[in-house]
CSV table of C-alpha atoms in Angstrom, one decimal:
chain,number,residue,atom,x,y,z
A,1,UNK,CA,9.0,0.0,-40.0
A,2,UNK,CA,6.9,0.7,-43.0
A,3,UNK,CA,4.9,-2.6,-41.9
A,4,UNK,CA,3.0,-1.0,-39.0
A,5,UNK,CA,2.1,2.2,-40.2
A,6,UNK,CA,-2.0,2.7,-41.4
A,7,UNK,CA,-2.9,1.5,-44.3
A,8,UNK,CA,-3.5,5.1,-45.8
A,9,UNK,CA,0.3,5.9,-45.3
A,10,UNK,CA,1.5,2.1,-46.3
A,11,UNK,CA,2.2,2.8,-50.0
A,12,UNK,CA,3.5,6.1,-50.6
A,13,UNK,CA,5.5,5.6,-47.5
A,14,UNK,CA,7.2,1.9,-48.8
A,15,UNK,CA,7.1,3.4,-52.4
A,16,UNK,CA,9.6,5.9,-51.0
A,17,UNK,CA,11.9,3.9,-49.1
A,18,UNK,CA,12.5,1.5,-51.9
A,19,UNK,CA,13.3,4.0,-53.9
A,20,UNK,CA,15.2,5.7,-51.5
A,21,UNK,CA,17.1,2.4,-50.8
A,22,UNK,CA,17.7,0.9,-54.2
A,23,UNK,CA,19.3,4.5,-55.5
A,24,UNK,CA,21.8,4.2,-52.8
A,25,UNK,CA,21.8,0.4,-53.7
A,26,UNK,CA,22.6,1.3,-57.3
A,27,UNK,CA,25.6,3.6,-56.8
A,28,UNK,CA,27.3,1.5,-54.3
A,29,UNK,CA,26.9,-1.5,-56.9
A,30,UNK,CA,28.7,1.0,-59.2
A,31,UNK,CA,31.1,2.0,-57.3
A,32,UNK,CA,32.2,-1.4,-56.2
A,33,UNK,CA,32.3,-2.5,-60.1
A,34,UNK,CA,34.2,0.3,-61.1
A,35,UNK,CA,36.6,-0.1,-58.0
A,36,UNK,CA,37.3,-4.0,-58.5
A,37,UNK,CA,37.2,-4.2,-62.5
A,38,UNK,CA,40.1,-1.4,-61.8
A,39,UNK,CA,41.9,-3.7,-59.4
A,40,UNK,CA,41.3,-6.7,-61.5
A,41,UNK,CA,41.8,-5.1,-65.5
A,42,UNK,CA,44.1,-2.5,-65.0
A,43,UNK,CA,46.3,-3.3,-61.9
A,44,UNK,CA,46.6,-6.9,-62.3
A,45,UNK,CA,46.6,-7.6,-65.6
A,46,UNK,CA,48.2,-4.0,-67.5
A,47,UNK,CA,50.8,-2.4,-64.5
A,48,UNK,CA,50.9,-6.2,-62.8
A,49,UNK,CA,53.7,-6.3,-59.6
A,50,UNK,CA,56.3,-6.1,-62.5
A,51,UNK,CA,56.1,-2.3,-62.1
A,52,UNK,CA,55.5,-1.9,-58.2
A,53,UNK,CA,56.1,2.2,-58.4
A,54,UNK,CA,53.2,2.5,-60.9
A,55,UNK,CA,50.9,0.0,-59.2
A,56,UNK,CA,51.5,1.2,-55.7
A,57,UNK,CA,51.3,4.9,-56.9
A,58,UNK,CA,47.9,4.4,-58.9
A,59,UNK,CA,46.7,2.1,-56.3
A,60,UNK,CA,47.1,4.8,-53.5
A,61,UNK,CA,45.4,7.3,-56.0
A,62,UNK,CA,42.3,5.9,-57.1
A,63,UNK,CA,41.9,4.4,-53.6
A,64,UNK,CA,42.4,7.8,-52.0
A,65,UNK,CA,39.5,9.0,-54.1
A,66,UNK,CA,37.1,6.3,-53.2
A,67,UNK,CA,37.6,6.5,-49.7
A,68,UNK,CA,36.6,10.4,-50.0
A,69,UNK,CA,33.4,9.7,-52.2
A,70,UNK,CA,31.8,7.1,-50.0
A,71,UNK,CA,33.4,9.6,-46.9
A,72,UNK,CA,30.9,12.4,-49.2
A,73,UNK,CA,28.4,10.0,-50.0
A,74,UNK,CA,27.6,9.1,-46.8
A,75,UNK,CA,27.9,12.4,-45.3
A,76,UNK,CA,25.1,13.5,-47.5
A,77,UNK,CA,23.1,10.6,-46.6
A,78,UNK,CA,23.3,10.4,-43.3
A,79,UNK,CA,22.8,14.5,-42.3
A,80,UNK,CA,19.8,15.0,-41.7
A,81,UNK,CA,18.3,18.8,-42.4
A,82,UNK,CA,18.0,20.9,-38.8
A,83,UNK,CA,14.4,21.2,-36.7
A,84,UNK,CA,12.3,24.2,-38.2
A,85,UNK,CA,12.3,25.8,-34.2
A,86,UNK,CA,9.0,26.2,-32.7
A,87,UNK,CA,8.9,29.8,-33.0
A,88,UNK,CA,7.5,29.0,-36.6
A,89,UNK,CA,5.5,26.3,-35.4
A,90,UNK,CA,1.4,27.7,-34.8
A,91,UNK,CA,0.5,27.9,-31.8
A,92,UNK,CA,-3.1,25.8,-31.1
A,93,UNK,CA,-4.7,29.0,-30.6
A,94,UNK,CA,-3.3,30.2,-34.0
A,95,UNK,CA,-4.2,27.1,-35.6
A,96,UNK,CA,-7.9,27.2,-34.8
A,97,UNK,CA,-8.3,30.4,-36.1
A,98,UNK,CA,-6.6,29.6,-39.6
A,99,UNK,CA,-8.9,26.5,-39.7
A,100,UNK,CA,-11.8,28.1,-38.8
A,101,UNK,CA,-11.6,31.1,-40.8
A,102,UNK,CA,-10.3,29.6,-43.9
A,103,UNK,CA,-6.7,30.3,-45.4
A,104,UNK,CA,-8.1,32.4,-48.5
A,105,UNK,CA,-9.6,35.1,-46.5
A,106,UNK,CA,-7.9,38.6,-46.2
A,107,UNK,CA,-8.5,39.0,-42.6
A,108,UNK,CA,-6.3,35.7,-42.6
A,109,UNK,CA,-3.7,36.8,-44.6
A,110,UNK,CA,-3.2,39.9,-42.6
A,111,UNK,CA,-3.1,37.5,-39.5
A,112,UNK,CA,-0.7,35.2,-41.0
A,113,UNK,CA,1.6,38.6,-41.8
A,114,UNK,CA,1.6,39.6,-38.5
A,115,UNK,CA,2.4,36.1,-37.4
A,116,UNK,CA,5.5,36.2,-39.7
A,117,UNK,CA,6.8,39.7,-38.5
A,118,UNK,CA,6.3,38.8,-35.1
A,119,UNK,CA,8.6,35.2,-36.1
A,120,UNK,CA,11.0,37.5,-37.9
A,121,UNK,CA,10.1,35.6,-41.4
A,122,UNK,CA,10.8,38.2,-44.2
A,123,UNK,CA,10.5,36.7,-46.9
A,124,UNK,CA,7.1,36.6,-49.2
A,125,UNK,CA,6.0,34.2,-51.7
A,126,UNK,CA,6.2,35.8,-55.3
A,127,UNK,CA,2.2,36.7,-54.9
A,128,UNK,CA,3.3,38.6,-52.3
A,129,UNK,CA,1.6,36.2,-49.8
A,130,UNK,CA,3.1,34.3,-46.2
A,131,UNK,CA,5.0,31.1,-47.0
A,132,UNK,CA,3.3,28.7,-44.9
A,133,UNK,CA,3.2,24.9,-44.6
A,134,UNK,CA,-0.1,23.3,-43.9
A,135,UNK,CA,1.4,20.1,-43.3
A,136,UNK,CA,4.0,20.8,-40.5
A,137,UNK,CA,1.9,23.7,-39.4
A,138,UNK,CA,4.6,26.4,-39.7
A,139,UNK,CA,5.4,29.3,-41.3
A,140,UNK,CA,8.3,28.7,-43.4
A,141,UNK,CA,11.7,30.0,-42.5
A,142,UNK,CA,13.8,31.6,-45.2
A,143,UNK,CA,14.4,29.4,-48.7
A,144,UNK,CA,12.5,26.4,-46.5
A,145,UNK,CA,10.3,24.5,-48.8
A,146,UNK,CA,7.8,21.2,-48.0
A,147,UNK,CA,9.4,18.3,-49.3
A,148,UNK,CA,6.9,15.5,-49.9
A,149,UNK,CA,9.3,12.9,-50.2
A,150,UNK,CA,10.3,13.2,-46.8
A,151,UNK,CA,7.3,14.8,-45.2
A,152,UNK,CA,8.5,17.3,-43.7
A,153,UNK,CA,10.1,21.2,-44.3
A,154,UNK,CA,13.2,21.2,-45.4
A,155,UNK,CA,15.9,24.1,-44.5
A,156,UNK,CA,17.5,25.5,-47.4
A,157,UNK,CA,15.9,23.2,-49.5
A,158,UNK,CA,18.0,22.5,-53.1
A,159,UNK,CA,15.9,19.0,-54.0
A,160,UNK,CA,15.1,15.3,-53.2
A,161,UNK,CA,17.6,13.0,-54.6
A,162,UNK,CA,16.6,9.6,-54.5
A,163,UNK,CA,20.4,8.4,-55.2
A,164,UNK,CA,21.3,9.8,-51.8
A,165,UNK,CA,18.0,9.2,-50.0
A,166,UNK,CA,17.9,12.1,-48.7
A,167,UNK,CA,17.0,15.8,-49.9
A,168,UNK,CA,20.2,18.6,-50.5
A,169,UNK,CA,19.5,21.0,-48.0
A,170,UNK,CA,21.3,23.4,-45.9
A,171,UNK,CA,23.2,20.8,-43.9
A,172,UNK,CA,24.7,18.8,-46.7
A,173,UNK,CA,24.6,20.7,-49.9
A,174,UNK,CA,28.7,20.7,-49.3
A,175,UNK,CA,28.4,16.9,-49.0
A,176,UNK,CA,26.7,16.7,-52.0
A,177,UNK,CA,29.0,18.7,-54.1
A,178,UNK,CA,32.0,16.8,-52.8
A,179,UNK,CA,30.2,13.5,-53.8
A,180,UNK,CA,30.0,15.2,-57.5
A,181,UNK,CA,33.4,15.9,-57.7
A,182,UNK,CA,34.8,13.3,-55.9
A,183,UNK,CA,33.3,10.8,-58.2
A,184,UNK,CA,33.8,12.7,-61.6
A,185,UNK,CA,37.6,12.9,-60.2
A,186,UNK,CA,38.0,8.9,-59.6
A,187,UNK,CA,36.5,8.1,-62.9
A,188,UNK,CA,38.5,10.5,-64.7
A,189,UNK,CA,41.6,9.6,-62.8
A,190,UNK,CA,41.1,6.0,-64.1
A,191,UNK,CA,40.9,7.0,-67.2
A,192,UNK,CA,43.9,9.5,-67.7
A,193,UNK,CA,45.9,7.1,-65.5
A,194,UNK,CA,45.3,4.0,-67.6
A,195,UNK,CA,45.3,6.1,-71.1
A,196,UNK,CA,48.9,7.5,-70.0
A,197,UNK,CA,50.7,4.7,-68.5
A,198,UNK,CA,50.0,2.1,-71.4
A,199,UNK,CA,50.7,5.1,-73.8
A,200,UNK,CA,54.2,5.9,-71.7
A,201,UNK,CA,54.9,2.8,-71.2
A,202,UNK,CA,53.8,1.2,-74.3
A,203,UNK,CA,52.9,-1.9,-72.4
A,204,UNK,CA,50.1,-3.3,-70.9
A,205,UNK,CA,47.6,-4.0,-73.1
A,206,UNK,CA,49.3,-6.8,-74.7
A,207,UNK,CA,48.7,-8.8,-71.6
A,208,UNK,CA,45.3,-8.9,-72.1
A,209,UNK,CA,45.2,-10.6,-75.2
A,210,UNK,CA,44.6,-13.8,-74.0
A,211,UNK,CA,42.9,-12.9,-71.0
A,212,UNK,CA,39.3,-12.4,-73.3
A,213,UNK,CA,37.3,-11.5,-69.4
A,214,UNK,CA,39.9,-9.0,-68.6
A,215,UNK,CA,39.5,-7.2,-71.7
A,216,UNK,CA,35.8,-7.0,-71.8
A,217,UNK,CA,35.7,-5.9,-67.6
A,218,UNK,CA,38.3,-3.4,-69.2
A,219,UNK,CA,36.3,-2.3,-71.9
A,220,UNK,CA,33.3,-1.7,-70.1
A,221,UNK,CA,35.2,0.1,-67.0
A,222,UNK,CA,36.7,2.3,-69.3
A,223,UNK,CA,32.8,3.2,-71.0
A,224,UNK,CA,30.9,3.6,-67.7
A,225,UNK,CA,33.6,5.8,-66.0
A,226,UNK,CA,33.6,7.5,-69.6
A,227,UNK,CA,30.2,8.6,-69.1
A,228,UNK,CA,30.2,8.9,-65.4
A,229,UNK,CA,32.6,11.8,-66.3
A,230,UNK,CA,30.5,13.6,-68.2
A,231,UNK,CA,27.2,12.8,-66.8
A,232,UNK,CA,28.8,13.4,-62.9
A,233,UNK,CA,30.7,16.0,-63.7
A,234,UNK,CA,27.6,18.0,-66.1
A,235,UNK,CA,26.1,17.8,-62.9
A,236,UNK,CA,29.0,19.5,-60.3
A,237,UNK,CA,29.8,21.9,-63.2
A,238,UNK,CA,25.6,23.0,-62.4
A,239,UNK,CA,25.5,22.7,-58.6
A,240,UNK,CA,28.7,24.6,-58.4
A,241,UNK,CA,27.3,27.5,-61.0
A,242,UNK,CA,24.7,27.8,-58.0
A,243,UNK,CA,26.5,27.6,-55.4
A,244,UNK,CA,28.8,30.9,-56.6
A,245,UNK,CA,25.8,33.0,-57.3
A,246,UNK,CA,24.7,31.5,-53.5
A,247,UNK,CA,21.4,30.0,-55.7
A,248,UNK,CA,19.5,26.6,-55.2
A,249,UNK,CA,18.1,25.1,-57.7
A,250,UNK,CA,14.4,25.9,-56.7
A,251,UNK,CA,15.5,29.8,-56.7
A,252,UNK,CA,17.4,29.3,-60.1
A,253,UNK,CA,14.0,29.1,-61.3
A,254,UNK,CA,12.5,32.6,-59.8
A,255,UNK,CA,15.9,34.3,-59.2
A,256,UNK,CA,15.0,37.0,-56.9
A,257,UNK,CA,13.3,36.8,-53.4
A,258,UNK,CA,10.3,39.0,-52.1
A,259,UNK,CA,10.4,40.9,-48.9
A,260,UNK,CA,7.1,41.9,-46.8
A,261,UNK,CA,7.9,45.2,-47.6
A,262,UNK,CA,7.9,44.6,-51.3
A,263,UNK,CA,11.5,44.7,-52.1
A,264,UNK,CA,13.5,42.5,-53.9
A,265,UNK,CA,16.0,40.9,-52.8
A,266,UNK,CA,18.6,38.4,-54.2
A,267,UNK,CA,21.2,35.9,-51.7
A,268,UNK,CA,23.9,36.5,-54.4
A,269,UNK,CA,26.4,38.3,-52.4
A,270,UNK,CA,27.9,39.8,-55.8
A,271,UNK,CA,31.1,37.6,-55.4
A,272,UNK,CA,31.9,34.5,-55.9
A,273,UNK,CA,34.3,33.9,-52.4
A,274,UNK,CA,31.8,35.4,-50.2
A,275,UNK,CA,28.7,33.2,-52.0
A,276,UNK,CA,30.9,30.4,-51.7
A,277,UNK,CA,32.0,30.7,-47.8
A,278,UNK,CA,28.4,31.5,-47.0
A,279,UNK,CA,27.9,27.8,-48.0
A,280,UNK,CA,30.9,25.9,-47.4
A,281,UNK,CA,32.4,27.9,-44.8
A,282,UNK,CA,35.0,30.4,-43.9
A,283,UNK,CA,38.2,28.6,-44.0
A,284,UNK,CA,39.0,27.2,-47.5
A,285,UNK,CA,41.4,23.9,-46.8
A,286,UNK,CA,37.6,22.6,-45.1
A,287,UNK,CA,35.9,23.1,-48.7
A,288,UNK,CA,37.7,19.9,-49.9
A,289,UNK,CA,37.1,17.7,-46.7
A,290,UNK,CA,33.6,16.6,-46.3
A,291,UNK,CA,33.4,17.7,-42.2
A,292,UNK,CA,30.5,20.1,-41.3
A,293,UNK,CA,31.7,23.6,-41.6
A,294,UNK,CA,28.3,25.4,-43.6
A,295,UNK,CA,27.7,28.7,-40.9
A,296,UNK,CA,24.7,29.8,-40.0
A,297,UNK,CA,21.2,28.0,-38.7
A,298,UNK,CA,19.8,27.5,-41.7
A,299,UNK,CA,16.9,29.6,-40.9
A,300,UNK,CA,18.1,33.1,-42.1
A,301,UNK,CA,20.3,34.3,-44.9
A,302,UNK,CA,22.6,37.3,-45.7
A,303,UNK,CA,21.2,39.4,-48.4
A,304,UNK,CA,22.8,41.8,-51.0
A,305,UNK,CA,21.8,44.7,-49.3
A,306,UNK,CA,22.6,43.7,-45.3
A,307,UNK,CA,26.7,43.9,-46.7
A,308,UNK,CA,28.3,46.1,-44.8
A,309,UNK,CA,29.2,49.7,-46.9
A,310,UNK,CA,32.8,48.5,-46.9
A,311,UNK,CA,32.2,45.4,-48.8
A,312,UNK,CA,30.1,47.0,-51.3
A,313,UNK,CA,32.6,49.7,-51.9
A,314,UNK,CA,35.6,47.5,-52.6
A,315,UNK,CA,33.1,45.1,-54.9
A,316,UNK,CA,32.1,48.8,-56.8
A,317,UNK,CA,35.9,49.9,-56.7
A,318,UNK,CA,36.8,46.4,-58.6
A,319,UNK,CA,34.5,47.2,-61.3
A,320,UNK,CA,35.9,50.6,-62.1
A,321,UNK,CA,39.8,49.3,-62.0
A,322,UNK,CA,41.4,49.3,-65.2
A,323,UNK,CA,41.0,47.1,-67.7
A,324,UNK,CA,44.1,47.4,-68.8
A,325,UNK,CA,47.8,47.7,-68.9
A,326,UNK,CA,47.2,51.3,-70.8
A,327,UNK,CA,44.7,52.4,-69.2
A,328,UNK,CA,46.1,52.0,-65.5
A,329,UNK,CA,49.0,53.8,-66.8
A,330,UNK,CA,47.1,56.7,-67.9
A,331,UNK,CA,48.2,56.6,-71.5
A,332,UNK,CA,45.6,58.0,-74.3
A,333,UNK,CA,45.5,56.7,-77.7
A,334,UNK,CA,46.4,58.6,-81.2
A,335,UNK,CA,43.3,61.1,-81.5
């Protein structure tokens, strides 16, 4: 495809396939080596068919867990982030004024506000100024951001990553988290799982002795789903640190958000179940299965301030409980 587009756009849009396309490349190479040197180093040559229950039992586990990360991993890849709606598109009317006038002018940036209430676009930039795209022509809905990667506005936008080929936005920021733990799990379930049944069973090991490729596949296995662990799993322990305070990581960097009115607001609910549900959805059991279950349209977000009075009540009530055994008893220290 990149063949027949202009010449202007033939670099940068090739440069980003490839890269696009050997990230995914790269991980499903790793995955597969880290899959068959398992099945080849540690089922066949330390558990073997001599020990059926352990091989059939850490066969169905590790395999489990595989199945679920490509299940995530492709999830994230192929959702694609939801149509800005034309509301925020400019109208051509609009659009000639902006480019005739200039975008720096104040009688501009009072049109543009009055475009933005009459969208229903709350949100300000932090100099107090419209978000608007001069690419797509839009004014940007809530936590919507331009990714030049793709080209195009991105809802929710969290960042491009060129491993999935796609950016984390609204639609698959659950995808991508299960793809994190999902593959921090597998390599640390080889790991324990290998590590305990050759410690248990005090066997295993010895078989690979003579079998000098086996023991360097094993060796190597062990070291890259070592680091995959930490690496992986540095990064879920992160995404999920934003995803209870209802953060991306473009906001982690500002913190609050800016209202027309000049408030400031913050999309940290002020507890953790409500963030999370806000992003993965209401019913728990779903958080674990990578199936679509994010609410919302991507477009507008719940604020501190919209809970209801109940809500903030209880969350105020919680902070006032007693600390203590002692104290909710009522009892009073020696004076």
């Amino acid at each position: 495809m990149c063949c027949v587009s202009s010449t202007s756009t033939l670099p940068k849009h090739c440069m980003d396939f490839w890269e696009n396309f050997w990230g995914g490349v790269s991980l499903l190479i790793a995955g597969l080596f880290i899959l068959c040197s398992f099945v080849y180093s540690v089922l066949l040559n330390i558990v073997t068919e001599d020990d059926p229950a352990s091989f059939i039992l850490l066969a169905t586990m590790v395999f489990s867990e595989f199945a679920l990360l490509m299940w995530s991993y492709g999830a994230t890849h192929f959702t694609r982030p939801p149509d800005i709606p034309a509301k925020y598109h400019f109208t051509s009317e609009e659009w000639s004024f902006l480019e005739e006038h200039g975008f720096q002018t104040e009688a501009v940036r009072e049109r543009l506000s009055a475009m933005a209430v009459q969208r229903g676009v709350r949100t300000r930039s932090y100099s107090g100024h419209v978000n608007y795209c001069y690419q797509c022509r839009l004014i940007k809905p809530e936590r919507t951001h331009h990714c030049s990667m793709c080209r195009r506005c991105i809802a929710r936008m969290d960042h491009h990553c060129p491993y999935f080929g796609n950016c984390i936005h609204f639609s698959n920021f659950k995808f991508f988290v299960l793809t994190l733990f999902h593959a921090s799990l597998a390599c640390l379930l080889i790991v324990l799982s290998t590590v305990v049944y050759v410690v248990v069973h005090g066997r295993g090991l010895h078989r690979m002795y003579d079998n000098i490729p086996a023991m360097v596949v094993f060796g190597f296995m062990m070291g890259v789903c070592i680091i995959i662990v930490f690496t992986i799993g540095g990064f879920f322990c992160v995404s999920m640190k934003q995803a209870i305070h209802n953060m991306t990581t473009l906001e982690s960097i500002g913190g609050t958000v800016l209202f027309a009115d000049g408030t400031k607001e913050t999309y940290d609910l002020g507890s953790y179940m409500m963030n999370l549900r806000q992003l993965f959805g209401p019913v728990m059991i779903a958080w674990f299965v990578p199936i679509y279950s994010t609410p919302g349209d991507g477009m507008t977000f719940l604020v501190r301030s919209e809970l209801p009075k109940e809500d903030k009540q209880r969350k105020q009530e919680r902070k006032l409980k007693p600390t203590n055994f002692l104290e909710s008893r009522g009892a009073v220290g020696p004076s």
